[in-house]
Every structure is written in structure tokens, then in C-alpha cells.
């Protein structure tokens, strides 16, 4: 059984940093397409970032240059390093995983439909 569990969320002031973690079990994380998506209150879910087994990453425009997925530990835990946080980054953040995707098929936009996802961790950024 595949399980994903996020942690590391919290409350920070604008300009601060957080490092989210996603611990997985039941599969080999390094063979999957892994991603992060988020959902703010009253807004649709939004893909944030992805990484495939070859280390290829994609990021939505609003987080480019501020967020990154470090390539560590064969992606277990999977991290999301978030710097220069803004109030508009406030959301519940989820990690997601899909087997068999790599290259252009592994992207942040697809994260919303991935087969496996965690329960989320809340990030709140105050101005």
C-alpha cells in the first residue's frame, strides 16, 4: 500500500522560509514522478512543482526562483524548499506521486490527477 505523509508546514512572515517534507512508503520514490500541489481557501487546486527519476524539475511561474525540490535521499523524504515566501503562498500543500511518468510527462500541472497523494500540511504566510 502506497502512503504519503507531509510535514513541515507552519506560520511564517513574508520573506521567510519553510522546508516541507513528504515521507513515503510502499513504493520506490526514485522510480515515480513526484510533485507538490496546493489549495488555498476558496481557490482551485494548483500544481506547484514536480521532479522525475532523472532529476528533471518543473515549477509553476509564481514560484520559480523561490521554491525548489532538492535532489536528496532518492526523494524519500521528498522536500519542497520554499524561500522568499509571500502571503499568496498561503495554502494547504500536498505531495503526490504517479508511477511511470518521466520527461515531459512528469510536470506540475499533472500533479492534480496523480494516483497517490498525502493529507496535506498547512502553510500560512503573514504580511
C-alpha positions as CSV (number, residue, x, y, z in Angstrom):
1,X,0.0,0.0,0.0
2,X,1.4,3.4,-1.0
3,X,1.2,6.1,1.6
4,X,2.4,9.7,1.5
5,X,2.7,11.9,4.6
6,X,3.6,15.6,4.6
7,X,5.1,17.7,7.4
8,X,7.0,20.9,7.9
9,X,4.2,23.4,7.4
10,X,3.7,26.3,9.8
11,X,3.2,30.1,10.1
12,X,5.9,32.5,8.9
13,X,6.2,36.1,8.0
14,X,6.6,37.3,4.4
15,X,10.1,36.8,3.2
16,X,10.7,33.8,5.4
17,X,11.4,30.2,4.5
18,X,9.9,26.7,5.1
19,X,11.0,23.2,4.1
20,X,8.2,20.8,3.6
21,X,8.8,17.0,3.8
22,X,6.9,14.2,2.2
23,X,7.7,10.7,3.6
24,X,6.5,7.8,1.5
25,X,6.2,4.1,1.8
26,X,5.0,1.2,-0.3
27,X,7.0,2.1,-3.4
28,X,10.4,3.2,-4.6
29,X,10.1,7.0,-4.7
30,X,13.0,7.3,-7.2
31,X,11.0,5.5,-9.9
32,X,8.0,7.7,-9.7
33,X,7.1,11.2,-10.9
34,X,6.7,13.2,-7.6
35,X,5.1,16.5,-7.2
36,X,3.6,19.2,-4.9
37,X,0.3,20.9,-5.3
38,X,-1.6,23.4,-3.1
39,X,-5.0,24.6,-2.4
40,X,-5.8,28.0,-0.8
41,X,-9.3,28.6,0.8
42,X,-11.8,29.4,-1.9
43,X,-9.4,28.7,-4.7
44,X,-8.9,25.7,-7.0
45,X,-6.0,23.4,-6.5
46,X,-2.8,24.5,-8.2
47,X,0.2,22.4,-9.2
48,X,3.4,23.8,-7.8
49,X,6.4,21.7,-8.7
50,X,7.5,18.2,-9.9
51,X,10.5,16.0,-10.3
52,X,11.1,12.8,-12.2
53,X,13.5,10.0,-11.7
54,X,16.1,11.8,-13.8
55,X,16.0,14.9,-11.7
56,X,14.1,16.9,-14.2
57,X,12.0,19.6,-12.4
58,X,9.2,21.8,-13.4
59,X,7.7,24.8,-11.5
60,X,4.7,27.0,-11.9
61,X,5.6,30.5,-12.8
62,X,4.6,32.0,-9.5
63,X,7.2,30.1,-7.5
64,X,10.1,29.9,-9.9
65,X,13.3,31.2,-8.3
66,X,11.7,30.9,-4.8
67,X,10.8,27.2,-4.5
68,X,12.9,24.2,-5.4
69,X,12.8,20.4,-4.9
70,X,16.2,19.3,-3.6
71,X,17.6,16.1,-5.1
72,X,18.3,14.2,-1.9
73,X,17.9,10.8,-0.5
74,X,16.4,9.3,-3.6
75,X,13.4,11.6,-2.9
76,X,12.4,9.9,0.3
77,X,11.7,12.2,2.0
78,X,10.7,14.4,-0.9
79,X,11.3,18.0,0.1
80,X,10.0,21.4,-1.1
81,X,12.3,24.2,-0.1
82,X,10.3,27.4,0.0
83,X,12.1,30.7,0.2
84,X,11.0,34.4,0.0
85,X,7.5,33.3,0.9
86,X,4.6,35.6,0.1
87,X,1.1,35.9,1.6
88,X,-0.3,34.5,-1.6
89,X,1.6,31.2,-0.9
90,X,-0.7,30.6,2.0
91,X,-2.4,27.2,1.3
92,X,-2.6,23.6,2.2
93,X,0.3,21.8,0.5
94,X,0.1,18.2,-0.7
95,X,2.6,15.8,-2.2
96,X,1.6,13.5,-4.9
97,X,3.1,10.5,-6.8
98,X,2.5,8.8,-10.1
99,X,4.3,5.7,-11.3
100,X,5.8,5.5,-14.8
101,X,6.0,9.2,-15.7
102,X,9.2,10.8,-16.7
103,X,10.4,13.6,-19.0
104,X,7.7,16.0,-20.3
105,X,5.0,13.7,-19.0
106,X,6.1,14.5,-15.4
107,X,5.1,18.0,-14.7
108,X,3.5,20.2,-12.1
109,X,0.2,20.6,-14.0
110,X,-0.4,16.8,-13.9
111,X,0.0,16.6,-10.2
112,X,-3.6,17.2,-9.6
113,X,-4.5,13.9,-11.2
114,X,-1.7,11.8,-9.7
115,X,-2.8,8.4,-8.3
116,X,-1.3,8.9,-4.8
117,X,-1.4,11.9,-2.5
118,X,-0.9,12.8,1.1
119,X,-3.2,14.5,3.6
120,X,-1.5,17.9,3.4
121,X,0.4,20.3,5.6
122,X,-0.8,23.9,6.2
123,X,1.4,26.9,5.2
124,X,0.4,30.3,6.4
125,X,2.4,33.4,5.4
126,X,1.6,36.7,7.1
127,X,2.4,40.2,5.7
